[in-house]
Amino acid sequence: MIRTVSIVPTILTDNKQDYRAQAERINVFTRRVQIDVTDGVFAPTQTLDITNIWWPKNWEADLHLMVAKPSEHLDTVLKLSPSLCILHAEASEDLLPSFKILKEAGIKTGVALLPSTFPGNVQPYIEAADHVLIFAGQLGVQGSPADLMQMEKIPLVRNMKPELEIGWDGGANMTNIRAIAHADVDVINVGSAISQAPDPAQAFQELVAEIDKNGVVL
């Protein structure tokens, strides 16, 4: 039986006005949102600086930091107090001290795995985290195609820590959302399929309806 899967819109932008416009559109139809932040080092693109990030009080905000040194941003993260903060296993520093600080502040911790990262090589991070993000797109870019081969990591992660929340990020749209949902994930983060749609609220509802369908998924 398929798990209950949440569709979570993402915001990725380098512009304050665009950020506000996306936030206002999303706020109409959902309360859980992933906000992507890049540093121009770990990811090739630069988003709005984390010090300019905000969200409505009624949101359950997931903060996805695509940065080389997460510890340098922790003071701002603690002030923002997201529900979940996702750091990359491939960052240039040990994530466990940052996880400890976040957990002590009541913030859930997540670890994101790039396509080239084998789960077994970062097992201590997975065991310490509340959420694992299977990253299947291109860093810092919305609209890149999904690497569906990344689904093979899901059972490996689930076997390490069955109670984990597992998320998918990268290329999810109407052509593949049902297959991804049936791959034993809990959360599917969706960028351009919602943000670039003529009617984002309608696109969101259509994606939700698609994963609820029965029958052949591939």
Short mmCIF file of C-alpha atoms in Angstrom, two decimals, residues 134-212:
data_model
loop_
_atom_site.label_atom_id
_atom_site.label_comp_id
_atom_site.label_asym_id
_atom_site.label_seq_id
_atom_site.Cartn_x
_atom_site.Cartn_y
_atom_site.Cartn_z
CA ILE A 134 17.17 11.99 -2.32
CA PHE A 135 18.45 14.67 -4.68
CA ALA A 136 17.83 13.76 -8.31
CA GLY A 137 18.14 17.05 -10.18
CA GLN A 138 20.72 19.76 -10.77
CA LEU A 139 21.96 21.86 -7.87
CA GLY A 140 20.54 25.35 -7.76
CA VAL A 141 18.37 24.93 -10.86
CA GLN A 142 14.64 24.35 -11.18
CA GLY A 143 13.31 22.47 -14.17
CA SER A 144 16.16 19.99 -14.61
CA PRO A 145 15.14 16.41 -15.56
CA ALA A 146 14.69 13.82 -12.82
CA ASP A 147 17.26 11.04 -12.54
CA LEU A 148 14.82 8.25 -11.70
CA MET A 149 17.69 5.83 -11.08
CA GLN A 150 18.04 7.58 -7.73
CA MET A 151 14.99 5.61 -6.60
CA GLU A 152 17.37 2.69 -5.99
CA LYS A 153 18.68 4.53 -2.92
CA ILE A 154 15.30 4.64 -1.21
CA PRO A 155 15.17 1.02 0.09
CA LEU A 156 18.80 1.29 1.19
CA VAL A 157 18.01 4.36 3.27
CA ARG A 158 14.74 2.88 4.57
CA ASN A 159 16.55 -0.25 5.76
CA MET A 160 19.07 1.85 7.70
CA LYS A 161 16.40 3.74 9.64
CA PRO A 162 12.80 2.72 8.88
CA GLU A 163 11.20 5.64 10.73
CA LEU A 164 12.98 8.28 8.63
CA GLU A 165 11.03 10.73 6.54
CA ILE A 166 12.37 10.36 2.99
CA GLY A 167 12.07 13.19 0.51
CA TRP A 168 12.64 13.46 -3.24
CA ASP A 169 13.94 16.61 -4.91
CA GLY A 170 14.53 17.07 -8.61
CA GLY A 171 12.47 17.00 -11.78
CA ALA A 172 9.14 15.89 -10.32
CA ASN A 173 6.21 16.68 -12.62
CA MET A 174 2.97 15.19 -13.96
CA THR A 175 4.84 12.63 -16.09
CA ASN A 176 6.66 10.98 -13.19
CA ILE A 177 5.05 12.07 -9.90
CA ARG A 178 3.06 8.85 -9.48
CA ALA A 179 6.09 6.64 -10.04
CA ILE A 180 8.08 8.65 -7.52
CA ALA A 181 5.23 8.51 -5.01
CA HIS A 182 5.06 4.71 -5.31
CA ALA A 183 8.81 4.41 -4.65
CA ASP A 184 8.28 4.63 -0.84
CA VAL A 185 8.98 8.32 -0.29
CA ASP A 186 7.10 10.52 2.16
CA VAL A 187 7.70 13.92 0.57
CA ILE A 188 8.06 15.04 -3.05
CA ASN A 189 9.46 18.54 -3.45
CA VAL A 190 8.24 20.23 -6.61
CA GLY A 191 9.76 23.34 -8.17
CA SER A 192 9.06 24.47 -11.72
CA ALA A 193 6.04 22.20 -12.27
CA ILE A 194 4.26 24.44 -9.76
CA SER A 195 6.14 27.75 -9.79
CA GLN A 196 6.17 28.08 -13.60
CA ALA A 197 2.61 26.86 -14.13
CA PRO A 198 0.00 29.39 -15.36
CA ASP A 199 -2.06 28.52 -12.28
CA PRO A 200 0.24 27.21 -9.46
CA ALA A 201 -2.70 26.28 -7.20
CA GLN A 202 -4.30 24.18 -9.94
CA ALA A 203 -0.95 22.56 -10.78
CA PHE A 204 -0.50 21.63 -7.12
CA GLN A 205 -3.96 20.06 -6.93
CA GLU A 206 -3.41 18.13 -10.16
CA LEU A 207 -0.15 16.69 -8.79
CA VAL A 208 -1.89 15.66 -5.57
CA ALA A 209 -4.67 13.99 -7.57
CA GLU A 210 -2.15 12.19 -9.80
CA ILE A 211 -0.39 10.43 -6.92
CA ASP A 212 -3.74 9.25 -5.58
#
